[in-house]
Each structure stands twice: as C-alpha cells, then as structure tokens.
XYZ file of C-alpha atoms in Angstrom:
333
model
C 0.000 0.000 0.000
C 2.931 2.347 0.671
C 4.126 1.947 -2.928
C 0.623 2.693 -4.204
C 0.427 5.790 -2.007
C 3.703 7.096 -3.426
C 2.634 6.446 -7.035
C -0.837 7.910 -6.375
C 0.585 11.101 -4.884
C 2.982 11.484 -7.788
C 0.148 10.840 -10.271
C -1.813 13.722 -8.771
C 1.270 15.947 -8.959
C 2.373 15.153 -12.519
C -0.953 14.115 -14.096
C 0.378 10.893 -15.629
C 0.383 7.375 -14.164
C 3.230 6.129 -16.333
C 5.458 9.080 -15.502
C 4.628 8.698 -11.805
C 5.749 5.057 -11.878
C 8.973 6.036 -13.668
C 9.715 8.753 -11.110
C 9.063 6.366 -8.226
C 11.446 3.809 -9.752
C 14.148 6.444 -10.240
C 13.765 7.553 -6.616
C 14.067 3.924 -5.515
C 17.323 3.587 -7.471
C 18.658 6.635 -5.609
C 17.580 5.055 -2.323
C 19.451 1.831 -3.094
C 22.575 3.926 -3.654
C 22.283 6.366 -0.755
C 20.618 4.444 2.065
C 23.357 1.815 2.465
C 25.855 4.668 2.757
C 23.893 7.283 4.730
C 21.377 5.122 6.554
C 17.616 4.676 6.067
C 15.739 7.967 6.666
C 13.185 8.213 9.474
C 10.364 8.394 6.918
C 11.366 6.334 3.847
C 8.089 6.909 1.995
C 8.277 10.650 2.450
C 11.909 10.615 1.321
C 11.058 8.705 -1.863
C 8.129 11.013 -2.652
C 10.244 14.133 -2.149
C 13.078 12.824 -4.331
C 10.620 11.799 -7.057
C 8.990 15.246 -7.080
C 12.393 16.888 -7.376
C 13.151 14.638 -10.323
C 9.877 15.751 -11.899
C 10.926 19.379 -11.476
C 14.318 18.630 -13.052
C 12.554 16.932 -15.965
C 10.262 19.913 -16.563
C 13.081 22.415 -16.144
C 15.003 20.724 -18.959
C 12.057 21.149 -21.260
C 12.057 24.929 -20.749
C 8.375 25.312 -21.494
C 6.536 24.348 -18.320
C 7.076 27.344 -16.053
C 3.510 27.300 -14.772
C 3.578 23.649 -13.836
C 7.057 23.928 -12.365
C 5.992 26.798 -10.135
C 2.830 24.985 -8.998
C 4.723 21.854 -8.038
C 7.570 23.798 -6.460
C 5.137 25.651 -4.192
C 3.752 22.319 -3.060
C 7.185 20.814 -2.419
C 8.661 21.600 0.978
C 12.433 21.737 1.362
C 12.241 18.957 3.949
C 10.578 15.558 4.076
C 6.989 15.675 5.329
C 7.215 13.823 8.662
C 3.400 13.738 8.901
C 3.114 11.614 5.770
C 1.253 8.429 6.675
C 1.749 5.466 4.292
C -1.264 3.648 5.747
C -3.788 6.391 4.974
C -6.142 5.626 2.062
C -6.743 9.119 0.680
C -8.088 10.690 -2.490
C -4.848 10.128 -4.401
C -5.240 6.359 -4.242
C -8.906 6.652 -5.158
C -7.900 8.629 -8.264
C -5.415 5.914 -9.145
C -8.087 3.238 -8.724
C -10.501 5.146 -10.960
C -7.830 5.449 -13.664
C -6.937 1.758 -13.455
C -10.616 0.746 -13.508
C -11.734 3.056 -16.299
C -14.579 1.522 -18.343
C -12.640 1.767 -21.625
C -10.683 -1.234 -20.313
C -12.010 -4.758 -20.146
C -12.730 -6.204 -16.715
C -9.605 -8.359 -16.842
C -7.524 -5.339 -17.847
C -8.973 -3.354 -14.958
C -8.107 -6.052 -12.439
C -4.564 -6.548 -13.732
C -3.841 -2.820 -13.924
C -5.251 -2.203 -10.437
C -3.139 -5.000 -8.969
C -0.087 -3.511 -10.682
C -0.354 0.232 -10.004
C -2.399 0.166 -6.781
C -1.392 -3.132 -5.210
C 2.200 -2.969 -6.419
C 2.206 -6.624 -7.513
C 4.722 -7.863 -10.047
C 3.813 -9.548 -13.326
C 4.625 -12.956 -11.789
C 2.415 -12.297 -8.755
C -0.500 -11.120 -10.892
C -0.043 -14.155 -13.127
C -0.390 -16.491 -10.157
C -3.356 -14.571 -8.736
C -5.298 -14.595 -12.015
C -4.164 -18.092 -13.029
C -2.997 -16.893 -16.435
C 0.380 -16.859 -18.166
C 2.931 -14.125 -17.556
C 2.809 -13.068 -21.207
C -0.948 -12.557 -20.903
C -0.534 -10.427 -17.775
C 2.179 -8.351 -19.415
C -0.188 -7.661 -22.305
C -3.040 -6.793 -19.937
C -0.959 -4.375 -17.901
C 0.433 -2.777 -21.050
C -3.052 -2.367 -22.486
C -3.219 1.267 -21.407
C -3.333 3.373 -24.596
C -7.038 4.145 -24.386
C -6.755 5.243 -20.764
C -3.839 7.516 -21.631
C -5.732 8.683 -24.712
C -8.800 9.529 -22.658
C -6.696 11.434 -20.121
C -5.038 13.360 -22.959
C -8.396 14.161 -24.539
C -9.808 15.506 -21.269
C -6.694 17.627 -20.682
C -6.845 19.147 -24.173
C -10.566 19.828 -24.010
C -10.531 21.361 -20.540
C -7.472 23.484 -21.341
C -9.712 25.734 -23.469
C -12.524 26.273 -20.965
C -11.509 29.847 -20.093
C -11.611 30.924 -23.752
C -14.776 29.167 -24.903
C -17.260 31.902 -24.009
C -17.245 35.681 -24.201
C -18.118 37.981 -21.245
C -21.811 37.619 -22.124
C -21.717 33.820 -22.098
C -21.901 33.390 -25.863
C -19.844 30.579 -27.379
C -16.570 31.564 -29.066
C -15.537 29.435 -32.045
C -12.229 27.642 -31.774
C -10.596 29.722 -34.502
C -11.625 32.940 -32.722
C -10.545 31.968 -29.208
C -7.817 33.887 -27.390
C -5.144 31.209 -27.213
C -3.226 33.067 -24.521
C -6.087 32.045 -22.199
C -5.566 28.355 -22.885
C -4.054 26.435 -19.977
C -0.569 25.491 -21.182
C 0.099 23.210 -18.227
C -2.955 21.126 -19.140
C -1.903 21.071 -22.781
C 1.506 19.740 -21.779
C -0.118 17.062 -19.627
C -2.242 16.111 -22.625
C 0.806 15.876 -24.895
C 2.592 13.720 -22.308
C -0.401 11.406 -21.885
C -0.699 11.055 -25.660
C 2.975 10.145 -25.882
C 2.330 7.468 -23.268
C -0.541 6.172 -25.391
C 1.725 6.046 -28.438
C 4.342 4.039 -26.565
C 1.676 1.643 -25.275
C 0.396 1.184 -28.828
C 3.937 0.495 -29.960
C 4.416 -2.155 -27.279
C 1.196 -3.867 -28.270
C 1.859 -3.601 -31.988
C -1.759 -2.564 -32.524
C -3.575 0.393 -33.979
C -4.838 3.492 -32.202
C -8.179 3.465 -30.384
C -10.945 6.043 -30.620
C -9.911 8.034 -27.547
C -6.266 8.227 -28.574
C -7.265 9.340 -32.073
C -9.640 11.975 -30.708
C -6.872 13.168 -28.395
C -4.487 13.397 -31.344
C -7.070 15.513 -33.167
C -7.419 17.812 -30.167
C -3.625 18.041 -29.915
C -3.415 19.427 -33.467
C -5.483 22.417 -32.340
C -3.894 22.720 -28.898
C -0.295 22.996 -30.097
C -0.980 25.325 -33.055
C 0.182 28.877 -32.129
C -2.649 30.354 -34.237
C -5.656 28.995 -36.097
C -3.803 29.557 -39.366
C -1.002 27.257 -38.164
C -3.325 24.270 -37.660
C -2.110 21.147 -39.471
C -5.323 20.366 -41.326
C -3.717 17.672 -43.498
C -2.826 15.713 -40.364
C -6.348 16.235 -39.029
C -7.799 14.745 -42.217
C -5.490 11.745 -41.829
C -6.552 11.250 -38.207
C -10.240 11.436 -39.159
C -9.548 8.818 -41.833
C -8.336 6.561 -39.035
C -11.224 7.404 -36.722
C -13.838 6.680 -39.376
C -12.377 3.188 -39.762
C -12.800 2.198 -36.101
C -15.694 4.434 -35.001
C -17.685 5.481 -38.064
C -20.511 7.952 -37.553
C -22.163 10.826 -39.428
C -20.597 13.309 -37.008
C -17.117 11.966 -37.736
C -17.815 12.276 -41.470
C -19.052 15.844 -41.023
C -15.987 16.845 -39.028
C -13.784 15.197 -41.624
C -15.543 17.228 -44.312
C -14.701 20.427 -42.427
C -11.058 19.348 -42.179
C -10.966 18.513 -45.900
C -12.414 21.955 -46.653
C -9.691 23.603 -44.582
C -6.948 21.490 -46.150
C -8.122 21.321 -49.774
C -10.705 24.065 -50.219
C -14.451 24.501 -49.573
C -15.551 22.790 -52.777
C -13.908 19.521 -51.710
C -15.542 19.723 -48.306
C -18.961 20.574 -49.739
C -18.933 17.479 -51.954
C -18.524 15.315 -48.858
C -21.262 17.154 -46.955
C -23.679 16.807 -49.879
C -23.274 13.022 -49.784
C -23.647 12.780 -46.001
C -26.590 10.873 -44.528
C -27.648 10.120 -40.983
C -28.238 13.586 -39.503
C -31.633 14.571 -40.938
C -32.827 16.532 -37.893
C -29.526 18.101 -36.915
C -28.714 21.766 -37.443
C -25.052 20.869 -37.904
C -25.261 19.822 -41.562
C -26.995 22.963 -42.900
C -24.782 25.086 -40.659
C -21.624 23.589 -42.166
C -23.077 23.808 -45.677
C -23.793 27.478 -45.074
C -20.212 28.170 -43.996
C -18.790 26.394 -47.043
C -21.182 28.131 -49.419
C -20.142 31.520 -47.988
C -16.512 30.666 -48.684
C -17.495 29.761 -52.249
C -19.270 33.105 -52.707
C -22.742 31.516 -52.998
C -24.360 33.868 -50.507
C -28.053 33.279 -51.339
C -27.722 29.519 -50.912
C -25.714 30.058 -47.750
C -28.443 32.270 -46.242
C -31.056 29.594 -46.928
C -28.889 26.956 -45.219
C -28.366 29.161 -42.163
C -32.139 29.747 -41.976
C -32.752 26.008 -42.073
C -30.084 25.416 -39.418
C -31.673 28.048 -37.162
C -35.042 26.296 -37.435
C -33.483 22.985 -36.399
C -31.364 24.371 -33.541
C -32.813 23.722 -30.075
C -30.661 26.311 -28.335
C -31.701 29.965 -28.407
C -28.139 31.261 -28.549
C -27.325 28.980 -31.462
C -30.469 30.154 -33.239
C -29.454 33.785 -32.753
C -25.961 33.107 -34.119
C -27.320 31.266 -37.162
C -29.936 33.912 -37.841
C -27.213 36.540 -37.730
C -25.142 34.576 -40.229
C -28.130 34.318 -42.551
C -28.598 38.065 -42.388
C -24.943 38.775 -43.142
C -24.989 36.346 -46.076
C -28.003 38.146 -47.576
C -26.361 41.525 -47.065
C -23.236 40.353 -48.877
C -25.075 39.369 -52.064
C-alpha cells in the first residue's frame, strides 16, 4: 500500500500514471545507492516522494516550457521531508489511481490486472499467479493502457480551453476565434505527455490506435498550433480517416468534411457534406453547408442553409448566431 500511495501522490502531482511510476522507480534507485551509505531515513516513503517530485521538477526544467507547472509543483514541495506523511492512509490520491486503473474503456480483466499492478504494487509474476494466467498474458493486460492515456489526454486538451470558450456575455466563441493566450498550457503539456504514453503503449502492443487516442491526437493538433492559421489540417484529415475506420458515424464524417475543406478548399468539403446521410434533424449539416457556401461566394444559398439550421437548432443562442449569419450572407449578395 505504501508503494501505491507514493505512485498515487505522484500521479496527482504530474498528471500521468506512467510518468509517476517512472519517477518512483528512479527515486528507488537513488535510495538503493544512498541508504546503504547514509542510513535509512526516518520516513522512507516521504523521502522517496520528495526525491521523485524533485526529479519531476528537473525533468520539466530541462524542457524549458513548463514554467507554470514547475511553479505549482515547487510551491507544493517543501524543502524537507513531510514527517506527517502516513503510508497507511487511504486518501483521495489512491482513489484517483483506482478510478484510472478501472476506467470503463478497459475490459474487466484489464482493470483487475492494472489495479493490482499500479495500486497493489504486484509484479507480473504475482499477478499471473493470482489470475491463473500466463505471464505473457498479464504483461499484455498491464500494457493495455493506450485508451486510458488517450482519454486522459483528450480531457486535458478539451478542458485546457474552458476559459476561452465563451465571451463575457456567455456566448460561445468558435475555436478559430478563441484567445489562445487564455488556454491552460500546463494542461496542454499534460495532454501531450499522456498522448505520448498512449503512443508508446500502442507500440508495445503492436496494434492500432483506439478512438480516444485518435480523438486526443485531433485535439492536440489544435492545442499545439500557435494560431488557427497554423493548424495542421492535413494531419487532421489523416486522423479522421483513421477514426472513421474504427468508429464510423455521421458526425465523424461531417468533421472530416470540415477538415478537408480547410486542407483542400471549400468545394472539396462541400462534396462530402452533400453526400452525407444520418443527420436529418440536426442543425449541424446545414450550418456547415452554409459556412462552405459563404466561402465559395454563394451567398443566397448560404443564407437559406443558415435559416434552415436556425429552425433545427434547439438552443436559443445557437439560433441567434445562425440567424445573424443568414442576415450577413443576404447583405453580402
């Protein structure tokens, strides 16, 4: 339980289970070197946690782009070991670790194996004996983490933009119009790190990317672009091509059409939208058609599409926005 407490506390601090385990292992290596020489500290768990956090700070300092996260962790890190640290206390950190290990994107067997590994601290051999399965099977189960890391990355990317998503009046601000200086860079970095973990897990398994990892990769394209004009739309199209293979839906096709329009021009995107089926009662299709028609200079058709979208919208603010777009399209004829 002490090992789980250390990993759980580090997970809360760094936002990544894999990194937390690596930091804990590095701290343990230091302990094996120093303790025989200097003696075992009065609070070994607190010593390991403190050393691991300092290693995290060193890691972020080398990257030269995580000042906010470095400062937040540094404020939380005392210059001495916390003598009040209790390895037997089951606190919120361990609960967070359990929730990550038992996330529903994993199968039940994956959840059990991952919980025994990161919470219980069991080795692959011990888990193998407990579950009565081969060691190779357990290794695969424990390594089957890409979707969890992908989901974590997706949530970090999405929540990093919360502060910029609405204007002072509460109206939604489109992604391309958002003030990117208000995006939370620490969260974006955590998302990038989690996505890298997902990529390594995929590499170990020799399998393809799952839906959450692909969605996180899509969100990353927007999150790391300095401006809307710098967005890598060709990569976004490629990622949507992958997503439509494993999780096809009309919404995925519509978003892909938008990406194609941004990468190859509005005419290419409009052809895809015109062939789309499956969203007959949604305001999204006529709304997107209206935007593409405006870019093509077909203002009358665009106004009609915005009118239709406004009729289908079930949100008053969306209706007002769409009605305004219809009016501007008519005025631009």
